[in-house]
CSV table of C-alpha atoms in Angstrom, one decimal:
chain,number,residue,atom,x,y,z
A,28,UNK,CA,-31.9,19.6,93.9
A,29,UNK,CA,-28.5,20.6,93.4
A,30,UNK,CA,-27.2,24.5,93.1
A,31,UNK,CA,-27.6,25.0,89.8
A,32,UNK,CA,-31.4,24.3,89.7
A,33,UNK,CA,-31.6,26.3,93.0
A,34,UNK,CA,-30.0,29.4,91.5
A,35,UNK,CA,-32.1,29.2,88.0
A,36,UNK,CA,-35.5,29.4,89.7
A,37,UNK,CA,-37.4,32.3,90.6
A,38,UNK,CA,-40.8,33.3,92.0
A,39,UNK,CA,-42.3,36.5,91.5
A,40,UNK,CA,-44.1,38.3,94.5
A,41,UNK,CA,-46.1,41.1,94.0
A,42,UNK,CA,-48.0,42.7,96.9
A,43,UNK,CA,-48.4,45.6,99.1
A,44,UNK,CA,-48.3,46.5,103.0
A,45,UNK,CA,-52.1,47.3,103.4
A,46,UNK,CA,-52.8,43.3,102.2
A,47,UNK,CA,-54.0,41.1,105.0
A,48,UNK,CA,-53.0,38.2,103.0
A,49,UNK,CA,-49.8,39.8,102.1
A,50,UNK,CA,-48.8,40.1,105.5
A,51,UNK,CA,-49.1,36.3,105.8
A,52,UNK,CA,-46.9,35.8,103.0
A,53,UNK,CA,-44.4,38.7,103.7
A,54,UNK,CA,-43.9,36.3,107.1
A,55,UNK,CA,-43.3,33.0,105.7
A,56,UNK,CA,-41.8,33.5,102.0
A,57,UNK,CA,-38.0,33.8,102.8
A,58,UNK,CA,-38.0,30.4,104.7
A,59,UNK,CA,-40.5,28.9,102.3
A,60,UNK,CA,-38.5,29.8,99.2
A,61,UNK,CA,-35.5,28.7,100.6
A,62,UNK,CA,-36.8,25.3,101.7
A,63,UNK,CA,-37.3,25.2,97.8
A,64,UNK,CA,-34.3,26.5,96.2
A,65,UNK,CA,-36.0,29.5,94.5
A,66,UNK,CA,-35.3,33.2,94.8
A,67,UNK,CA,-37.5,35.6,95.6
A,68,UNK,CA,-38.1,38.7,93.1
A,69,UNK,CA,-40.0,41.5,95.1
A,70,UNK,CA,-42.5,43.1,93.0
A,71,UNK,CA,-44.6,45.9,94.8
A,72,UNK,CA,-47.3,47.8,93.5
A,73,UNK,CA,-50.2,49.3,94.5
A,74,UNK,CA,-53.7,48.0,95.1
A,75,UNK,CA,-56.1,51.1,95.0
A,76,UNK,CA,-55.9,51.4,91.3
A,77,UNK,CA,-56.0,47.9,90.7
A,78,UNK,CA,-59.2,47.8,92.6
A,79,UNK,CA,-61.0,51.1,91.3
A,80,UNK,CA,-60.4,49.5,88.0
A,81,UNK,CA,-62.6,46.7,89.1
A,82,UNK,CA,-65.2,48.6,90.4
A,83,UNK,CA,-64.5,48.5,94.3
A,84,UNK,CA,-63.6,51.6,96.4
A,85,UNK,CA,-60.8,51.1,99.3
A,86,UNK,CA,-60.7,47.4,99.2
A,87,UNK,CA,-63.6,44.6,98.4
A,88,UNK,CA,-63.2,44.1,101.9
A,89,UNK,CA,-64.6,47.1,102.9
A,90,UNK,CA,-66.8,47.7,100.2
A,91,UNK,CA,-68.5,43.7,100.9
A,92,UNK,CA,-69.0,43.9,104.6
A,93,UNK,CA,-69.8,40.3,105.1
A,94,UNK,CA,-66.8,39.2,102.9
A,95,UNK,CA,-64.8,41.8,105.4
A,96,UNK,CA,-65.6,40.4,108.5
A,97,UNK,CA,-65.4,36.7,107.6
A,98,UNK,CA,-61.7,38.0,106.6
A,99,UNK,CA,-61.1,39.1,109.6
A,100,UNK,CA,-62.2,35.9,111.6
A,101,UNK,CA,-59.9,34.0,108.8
A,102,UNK,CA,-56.7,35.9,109.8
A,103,UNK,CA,-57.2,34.9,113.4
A,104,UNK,CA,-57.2,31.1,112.1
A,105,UNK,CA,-54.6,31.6,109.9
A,106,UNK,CA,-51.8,34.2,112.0
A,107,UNK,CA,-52.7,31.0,114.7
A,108,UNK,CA,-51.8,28.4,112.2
A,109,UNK,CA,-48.6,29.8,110.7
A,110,UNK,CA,-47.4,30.7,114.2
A,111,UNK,CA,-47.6,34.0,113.9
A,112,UNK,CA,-48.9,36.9,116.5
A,113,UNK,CA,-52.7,36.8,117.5
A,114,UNK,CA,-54.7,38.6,115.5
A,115,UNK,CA,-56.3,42.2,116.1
A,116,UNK,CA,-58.4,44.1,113.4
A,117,UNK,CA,-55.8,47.1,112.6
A,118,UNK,CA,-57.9,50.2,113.7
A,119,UNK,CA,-57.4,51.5,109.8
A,120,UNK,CA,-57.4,49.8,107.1
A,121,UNK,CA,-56.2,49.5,104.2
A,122,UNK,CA,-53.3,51.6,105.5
A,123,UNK,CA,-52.0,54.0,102.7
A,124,UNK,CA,-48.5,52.3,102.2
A,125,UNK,CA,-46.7,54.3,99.2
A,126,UNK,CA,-43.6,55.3,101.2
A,127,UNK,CA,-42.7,51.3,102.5
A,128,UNK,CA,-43.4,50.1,99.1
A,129,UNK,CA,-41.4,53.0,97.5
A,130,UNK,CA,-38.2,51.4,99.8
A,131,UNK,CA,-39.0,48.6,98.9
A,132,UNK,CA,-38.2,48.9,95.0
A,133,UNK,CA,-35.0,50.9,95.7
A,134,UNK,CA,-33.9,48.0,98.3
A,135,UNK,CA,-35.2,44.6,96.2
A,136,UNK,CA,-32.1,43.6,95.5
A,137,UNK,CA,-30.2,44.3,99.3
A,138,UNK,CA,-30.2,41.2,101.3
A,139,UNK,CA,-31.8,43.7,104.1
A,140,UNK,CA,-35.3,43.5,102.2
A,141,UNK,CA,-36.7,40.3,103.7
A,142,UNK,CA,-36.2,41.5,107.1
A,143,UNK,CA,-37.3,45.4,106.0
A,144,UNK,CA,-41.0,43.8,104.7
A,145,UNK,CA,-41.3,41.6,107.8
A,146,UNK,CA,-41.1,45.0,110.4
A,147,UNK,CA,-43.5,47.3,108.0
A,148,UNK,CA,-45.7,44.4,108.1
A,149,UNK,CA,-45.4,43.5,111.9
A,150,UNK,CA,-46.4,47.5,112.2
A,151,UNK,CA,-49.0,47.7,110.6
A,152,UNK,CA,-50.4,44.3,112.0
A,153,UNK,CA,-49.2,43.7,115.1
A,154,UNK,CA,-48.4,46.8,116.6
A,155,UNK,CA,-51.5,48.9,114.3
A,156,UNK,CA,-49.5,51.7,113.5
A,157,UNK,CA,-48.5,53.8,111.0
A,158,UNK,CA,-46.6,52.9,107.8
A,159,UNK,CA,-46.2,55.9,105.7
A,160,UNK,CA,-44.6,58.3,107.3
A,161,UNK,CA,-40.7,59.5,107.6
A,162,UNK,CA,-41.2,58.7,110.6
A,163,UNK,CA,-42.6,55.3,110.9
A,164,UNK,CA,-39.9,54.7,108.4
A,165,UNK,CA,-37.0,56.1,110.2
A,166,UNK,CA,-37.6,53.9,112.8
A,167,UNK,CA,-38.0,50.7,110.7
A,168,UNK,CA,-34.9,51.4,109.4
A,169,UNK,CA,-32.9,52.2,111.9
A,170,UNK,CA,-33.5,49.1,114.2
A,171,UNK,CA,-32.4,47.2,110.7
A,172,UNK,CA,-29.1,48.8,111.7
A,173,UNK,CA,-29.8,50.9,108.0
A,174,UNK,CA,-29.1,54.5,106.8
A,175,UNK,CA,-32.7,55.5,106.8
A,176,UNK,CA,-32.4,59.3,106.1
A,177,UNK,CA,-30.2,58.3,102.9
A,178,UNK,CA,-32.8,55.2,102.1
A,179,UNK,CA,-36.0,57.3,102.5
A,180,UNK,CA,-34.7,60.5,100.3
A,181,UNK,CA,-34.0,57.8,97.7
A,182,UNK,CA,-37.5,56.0,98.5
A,183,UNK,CA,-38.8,59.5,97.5
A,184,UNK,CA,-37.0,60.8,94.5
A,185,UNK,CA,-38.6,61.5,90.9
A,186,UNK,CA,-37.3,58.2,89.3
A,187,UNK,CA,-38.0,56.1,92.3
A,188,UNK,CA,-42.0,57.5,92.0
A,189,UNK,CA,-42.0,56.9,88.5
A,190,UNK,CA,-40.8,53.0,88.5
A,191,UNK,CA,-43.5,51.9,91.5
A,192,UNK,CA,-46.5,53.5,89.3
A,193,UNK,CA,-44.5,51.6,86.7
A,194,UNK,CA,-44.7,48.6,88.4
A,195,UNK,CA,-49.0,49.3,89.2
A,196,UNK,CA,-49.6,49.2,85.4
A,197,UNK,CA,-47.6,46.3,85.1
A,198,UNK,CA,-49.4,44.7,87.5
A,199,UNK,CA,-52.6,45.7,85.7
A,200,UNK,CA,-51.1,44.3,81.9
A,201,UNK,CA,-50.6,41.2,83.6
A,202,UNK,CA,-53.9,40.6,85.0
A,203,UNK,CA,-53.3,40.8,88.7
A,204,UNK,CA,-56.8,41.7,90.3
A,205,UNK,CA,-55.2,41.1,94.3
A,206,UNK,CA,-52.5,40.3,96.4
A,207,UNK,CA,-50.6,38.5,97.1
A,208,UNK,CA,-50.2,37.5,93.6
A,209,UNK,CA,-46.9,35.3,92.3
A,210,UNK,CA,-45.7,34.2,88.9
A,211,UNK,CA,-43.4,31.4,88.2
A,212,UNK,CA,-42.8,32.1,84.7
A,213,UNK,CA,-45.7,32.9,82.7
A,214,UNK,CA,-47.9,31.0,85.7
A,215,UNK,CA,-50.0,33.4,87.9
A,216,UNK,CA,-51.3,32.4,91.6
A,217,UNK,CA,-53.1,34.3,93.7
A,218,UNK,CA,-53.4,34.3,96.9
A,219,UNK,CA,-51.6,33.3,100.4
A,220,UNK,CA,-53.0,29.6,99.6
A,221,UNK,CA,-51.3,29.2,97.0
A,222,UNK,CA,-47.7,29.9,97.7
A,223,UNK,CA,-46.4,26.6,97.9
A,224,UNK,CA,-47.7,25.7,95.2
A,225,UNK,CA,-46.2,28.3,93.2
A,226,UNK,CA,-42.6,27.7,94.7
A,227,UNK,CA,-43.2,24.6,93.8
A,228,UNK,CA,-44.0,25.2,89.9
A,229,UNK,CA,-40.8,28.1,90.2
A,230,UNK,CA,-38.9,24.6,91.9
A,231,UNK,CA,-39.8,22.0,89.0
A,232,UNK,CA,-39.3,22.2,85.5
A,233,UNK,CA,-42.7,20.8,84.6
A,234,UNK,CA,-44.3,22.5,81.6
A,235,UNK,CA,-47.5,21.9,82.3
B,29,UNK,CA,-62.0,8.5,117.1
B,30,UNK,CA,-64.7,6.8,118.4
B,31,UNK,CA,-68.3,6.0,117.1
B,32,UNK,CA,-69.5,8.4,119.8
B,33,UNK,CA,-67.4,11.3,118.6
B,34,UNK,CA,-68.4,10.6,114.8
B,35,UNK,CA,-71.9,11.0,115.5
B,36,UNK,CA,-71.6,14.2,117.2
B,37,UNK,CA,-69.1,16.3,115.1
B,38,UNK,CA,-71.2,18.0,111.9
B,39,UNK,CA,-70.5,20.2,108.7
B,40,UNK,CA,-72.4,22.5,106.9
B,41,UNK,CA,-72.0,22.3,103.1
B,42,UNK,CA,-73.1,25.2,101.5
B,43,UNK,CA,-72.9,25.5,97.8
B,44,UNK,CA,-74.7,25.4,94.2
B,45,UNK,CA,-74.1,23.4,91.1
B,46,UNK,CA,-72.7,26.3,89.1
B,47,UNK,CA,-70.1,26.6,91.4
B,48,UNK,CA,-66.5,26.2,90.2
B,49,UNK,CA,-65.0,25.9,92.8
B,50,UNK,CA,-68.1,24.2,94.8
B,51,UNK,CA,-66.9,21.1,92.4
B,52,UNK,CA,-64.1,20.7,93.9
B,53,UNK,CA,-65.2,20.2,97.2
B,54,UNK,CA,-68.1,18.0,96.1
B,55,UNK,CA,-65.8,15.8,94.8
B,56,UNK,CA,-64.3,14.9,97.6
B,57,UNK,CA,-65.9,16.1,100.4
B,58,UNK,CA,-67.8,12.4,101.7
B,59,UNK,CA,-64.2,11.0,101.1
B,60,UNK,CA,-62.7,13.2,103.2
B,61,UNK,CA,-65.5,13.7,106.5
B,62,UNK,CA,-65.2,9.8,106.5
B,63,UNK,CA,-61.3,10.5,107.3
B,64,UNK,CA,-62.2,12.9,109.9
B,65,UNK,CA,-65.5,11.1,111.8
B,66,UNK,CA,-67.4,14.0,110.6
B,67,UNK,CA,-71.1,14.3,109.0
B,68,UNK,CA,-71.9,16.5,106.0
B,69,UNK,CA,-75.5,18.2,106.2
B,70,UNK,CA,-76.3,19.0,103.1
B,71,UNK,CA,-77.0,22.9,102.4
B,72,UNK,CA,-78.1,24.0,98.7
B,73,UNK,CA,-78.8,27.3,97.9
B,74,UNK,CA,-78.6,30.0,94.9
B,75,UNK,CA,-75.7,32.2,94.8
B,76,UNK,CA,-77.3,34.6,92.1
B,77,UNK,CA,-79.5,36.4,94.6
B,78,UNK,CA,-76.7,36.5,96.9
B,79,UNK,CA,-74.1,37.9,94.1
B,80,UNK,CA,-76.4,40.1,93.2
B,81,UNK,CA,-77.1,41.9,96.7
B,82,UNK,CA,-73.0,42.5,96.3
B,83,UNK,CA,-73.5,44.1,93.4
B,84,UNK,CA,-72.4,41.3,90.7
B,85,UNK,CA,-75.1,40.0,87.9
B,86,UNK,CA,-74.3,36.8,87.2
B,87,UNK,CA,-70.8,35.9,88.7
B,88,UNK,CA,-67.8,37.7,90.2
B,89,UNK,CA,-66.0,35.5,87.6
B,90,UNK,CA,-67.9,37.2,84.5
B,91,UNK,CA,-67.8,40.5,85.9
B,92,UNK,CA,-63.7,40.7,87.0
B,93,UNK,CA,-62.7,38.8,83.1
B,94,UNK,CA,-58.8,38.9,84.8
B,95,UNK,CA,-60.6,36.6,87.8
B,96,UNK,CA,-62.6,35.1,85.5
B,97,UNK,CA,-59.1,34.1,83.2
B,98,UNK,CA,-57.2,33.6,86.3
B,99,UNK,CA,-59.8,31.3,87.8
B,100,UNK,CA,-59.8,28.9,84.8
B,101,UNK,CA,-56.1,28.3,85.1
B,102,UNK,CA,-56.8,27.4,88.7
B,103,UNK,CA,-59.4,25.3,88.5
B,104,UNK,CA,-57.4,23.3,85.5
B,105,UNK,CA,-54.4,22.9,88.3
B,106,UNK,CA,-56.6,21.8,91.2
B,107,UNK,CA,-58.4,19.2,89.0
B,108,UNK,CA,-54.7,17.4,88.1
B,109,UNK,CA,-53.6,18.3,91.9
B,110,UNK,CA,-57.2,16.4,93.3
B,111,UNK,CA,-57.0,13.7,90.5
B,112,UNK,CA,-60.0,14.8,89.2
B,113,UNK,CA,-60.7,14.6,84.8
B,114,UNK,CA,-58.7,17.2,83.2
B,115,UNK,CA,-60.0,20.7,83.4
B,116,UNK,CA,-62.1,22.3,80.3
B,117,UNK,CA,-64.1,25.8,80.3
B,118,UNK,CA,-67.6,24.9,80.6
B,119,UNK,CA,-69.4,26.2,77.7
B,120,UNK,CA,-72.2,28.3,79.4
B,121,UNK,CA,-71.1,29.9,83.1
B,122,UNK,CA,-72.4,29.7,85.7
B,123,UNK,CA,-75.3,27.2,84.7
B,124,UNK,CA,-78.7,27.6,86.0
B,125,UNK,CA,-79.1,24.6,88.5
B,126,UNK,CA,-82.6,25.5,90.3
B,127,UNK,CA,-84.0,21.6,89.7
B,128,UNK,CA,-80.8,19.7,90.9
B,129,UNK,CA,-80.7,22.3,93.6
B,130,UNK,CA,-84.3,21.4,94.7
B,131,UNK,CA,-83.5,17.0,94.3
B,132,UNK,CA,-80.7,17.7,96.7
B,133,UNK,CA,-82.7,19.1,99.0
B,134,UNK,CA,-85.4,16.6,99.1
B,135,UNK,CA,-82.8,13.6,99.2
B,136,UNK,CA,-80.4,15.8,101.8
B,137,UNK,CA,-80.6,12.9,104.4
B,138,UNK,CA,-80.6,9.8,101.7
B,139,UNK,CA,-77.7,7.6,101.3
B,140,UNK,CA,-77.2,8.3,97.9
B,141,UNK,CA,-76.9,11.9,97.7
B,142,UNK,CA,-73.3,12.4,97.6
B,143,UNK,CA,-73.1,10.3,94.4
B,144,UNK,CA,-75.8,12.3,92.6
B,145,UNK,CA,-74.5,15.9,93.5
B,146,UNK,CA,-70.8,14.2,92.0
B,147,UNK,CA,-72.8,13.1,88.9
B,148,UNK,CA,-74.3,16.5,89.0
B,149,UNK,CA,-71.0,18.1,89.0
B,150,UNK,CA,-69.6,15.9,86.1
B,151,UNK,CA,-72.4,16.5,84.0
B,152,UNK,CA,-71.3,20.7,84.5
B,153,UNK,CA,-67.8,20.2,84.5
B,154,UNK,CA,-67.0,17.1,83.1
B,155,UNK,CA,-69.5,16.5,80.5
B,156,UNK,CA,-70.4,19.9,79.8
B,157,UNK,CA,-73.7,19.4,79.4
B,158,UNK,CA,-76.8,21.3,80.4
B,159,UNK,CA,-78.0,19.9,84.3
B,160,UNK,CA,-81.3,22.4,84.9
B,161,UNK,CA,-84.0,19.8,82.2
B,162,UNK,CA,-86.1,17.6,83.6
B,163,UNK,CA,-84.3,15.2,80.7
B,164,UNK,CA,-81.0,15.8,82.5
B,165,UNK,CA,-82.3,14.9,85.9
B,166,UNK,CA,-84.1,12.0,84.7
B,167,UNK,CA,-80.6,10.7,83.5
B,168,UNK,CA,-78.5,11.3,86.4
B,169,UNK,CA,-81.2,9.2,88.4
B,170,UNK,CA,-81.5,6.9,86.4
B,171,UNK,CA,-77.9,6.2,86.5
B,172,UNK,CA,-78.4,5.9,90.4
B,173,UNK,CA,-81.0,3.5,89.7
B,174,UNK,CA,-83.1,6.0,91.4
B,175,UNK,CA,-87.0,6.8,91.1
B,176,UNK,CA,-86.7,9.8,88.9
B,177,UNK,CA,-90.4,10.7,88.0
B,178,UNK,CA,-91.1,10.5,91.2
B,179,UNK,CA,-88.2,12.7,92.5
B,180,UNK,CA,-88.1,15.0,89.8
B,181,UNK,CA,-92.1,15.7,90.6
B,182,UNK,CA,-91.2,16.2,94.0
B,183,UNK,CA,-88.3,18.3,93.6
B,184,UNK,CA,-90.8,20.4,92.0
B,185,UNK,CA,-93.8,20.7,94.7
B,186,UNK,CA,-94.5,24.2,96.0
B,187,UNK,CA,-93.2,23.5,99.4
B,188,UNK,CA,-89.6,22.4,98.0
B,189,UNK,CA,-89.4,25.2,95.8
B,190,UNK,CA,-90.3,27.4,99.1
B,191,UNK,CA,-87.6,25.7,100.7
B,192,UNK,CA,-85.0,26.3,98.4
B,193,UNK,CA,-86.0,30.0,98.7
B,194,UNK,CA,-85.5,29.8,102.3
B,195,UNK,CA,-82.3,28.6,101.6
B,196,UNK,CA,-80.8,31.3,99.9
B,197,UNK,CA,-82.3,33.7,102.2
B,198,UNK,CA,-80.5,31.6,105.0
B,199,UNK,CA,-77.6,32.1,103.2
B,200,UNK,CA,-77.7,35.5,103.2
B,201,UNK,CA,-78.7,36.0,106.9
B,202,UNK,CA,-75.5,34.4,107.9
B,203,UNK,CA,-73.3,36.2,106.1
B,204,UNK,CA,-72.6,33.5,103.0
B,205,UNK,CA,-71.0,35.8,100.2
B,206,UNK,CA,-70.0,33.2,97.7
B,207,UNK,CA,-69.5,29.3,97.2
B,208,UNK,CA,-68.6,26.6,98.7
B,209,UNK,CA,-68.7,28.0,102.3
B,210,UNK,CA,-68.6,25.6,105.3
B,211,UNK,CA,-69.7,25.8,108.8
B,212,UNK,CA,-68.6,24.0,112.1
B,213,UNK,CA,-71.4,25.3,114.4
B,214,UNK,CA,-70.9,28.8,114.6
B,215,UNK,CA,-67.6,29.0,112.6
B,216,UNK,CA,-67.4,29.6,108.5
B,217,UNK,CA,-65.4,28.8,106.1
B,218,UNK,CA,-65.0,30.6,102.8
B,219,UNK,CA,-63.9,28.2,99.9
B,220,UNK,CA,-62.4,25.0,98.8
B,221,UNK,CA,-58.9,25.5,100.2
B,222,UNK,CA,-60.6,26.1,103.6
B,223,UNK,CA,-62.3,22.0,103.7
B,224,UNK,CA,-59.9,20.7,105.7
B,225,UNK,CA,-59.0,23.1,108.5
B,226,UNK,CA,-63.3,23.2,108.4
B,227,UNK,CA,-63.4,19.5,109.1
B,228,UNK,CA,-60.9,19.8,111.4
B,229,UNK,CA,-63.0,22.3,113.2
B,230,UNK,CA,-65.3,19.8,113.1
B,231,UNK,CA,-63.3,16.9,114.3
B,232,UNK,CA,-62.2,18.6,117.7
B,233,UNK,CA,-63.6,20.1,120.4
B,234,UNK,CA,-61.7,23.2,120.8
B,235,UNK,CA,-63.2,26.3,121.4
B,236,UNK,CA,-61.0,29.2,119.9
């Protein structure tokens, strides 16, 4: 694959902090993209709407309590597979995660983002903390090296707001029912399990 | 591997003929416990009762139409990715499936009963045709050079038809929510993408 090709593909990922599965891609996607030659678009949204649309309050995971705790034995297999830290059931959950993800639209482009997604995730799931407030945010920021009281104020202005519910009914016009969900083109996937295969569709030029 | 080790290591199989996703893993599931030294036992159930306590009538996939949609476009790229025949909508979802349900379980320990819950499958998913008839039964055994009145009168005794109840309601006591679902010993595992690192469970002694 030369750089052309590399620089013409594109994956989509839309997802949000309080995912468990999102946190597994959040970890791996930079390294995985790149091992492809595709860029990464960030897409967050929101999931609460998403999901009171389909009938579930909070999450299906804790609306379907057996299909919630046989997630939670899965995350321990899988944060154990990919290398990442042991897991431990965050002591609430979903976390409410508009102020991260309201960052995260004004930063998608900043070569800082990757990195920025990784910490907010690694709090809420490592270190079961907090991901919402200035705060919490300050301090994610600011080991980044970043001007958080600049980035937050942004994160939190009128305009900012409007484009990330924006982005929630986008996500709903496209279909997206969970997260994390990619595109490669007009080509949904959903789910962690199926990230390779989507870089892999955003790598080829396979019209299938 | 040795003999020894084959012999000892087990999988669950849980699943029903209406099941997508439970397709896939028939498909390939003897195939791929060979590779591993493992042994399948053979688990049939219902998922309507199941789907039902969760608060779906008929199938997550007709309830959630964006799932629903979304799974079809799956299914169509894990048939190509497994080499199975090309992927077409089956033209009534989910089938009813009680009588194959019931054969499987009275021929769970024969030789032959990976090949007729592949022929089973096709007839759903391949063929499209209905696979609850005594008609369709009696062709699918045939096929197998089986004893189909005989089977087929069996599969329909009182204390089958009690098992298969049973069944389900096993299901349900161990937390099964949906279809296929695996177990090594204790340990489950939710889904077709999950087959492998289940077998793998399997396959090794480790305690995690």
């Amino acid at each position: 694959m030369n750089e052309t090709t590399a620089a013409s593909s594109e994956i989509e990922f839309w997802f949000e902090f309080g995912s468990t599965y999102s946190y597994l891609s959040v970890m791996r996607i930079e390294e995985a993209a790149r091992r492809h030659g595709v860029d990464i678009a960030w897409r967050p949204f929101l999931l609460g709407p998403i999901f009171r649309e389909l009938g579930f309050e909070g999450s299906p995971f804790t609306q379907q309590k057996e299909k919630g705790a046989y997630m939670q034995r899965d995350m321990a297999r899988q944060c154990r597979k990919l290398g990442l830290a042991p897991w431990q059931t965050p002591s609430v959950f979903p976390r409410a995660c508009v102020l991260p993800l309201r960052i995260l639209w004004t930063g998608r482009d900043e070569a800082w983002i990757g990195a920025f997604c990784r910490k907010v995730m690694e709090r809420n799931f490592v270190l079961d903390q907090d991901i919402n407030s200035v705060e919490a945010m300050t301090d994610v920021l600011d080991q980044l090296g970043l001007p958080a009281a600049e980035l937050v104020r942004d994160a939190q202005s009128e305009p900012v707001k409007a484009a990330l519910r924006a982005q929630t009914e986008e996500a709903r016009r496209r279909g997206i029912f969970g997260a994390p969900t990619f595109f490669a083109g007009k080509e949904m996937f959903w789910g962690n399990d199926r990230l390779d295969d989507a870089l892999a569709w955003a790598a080829s030029d396979i019209e299938r």
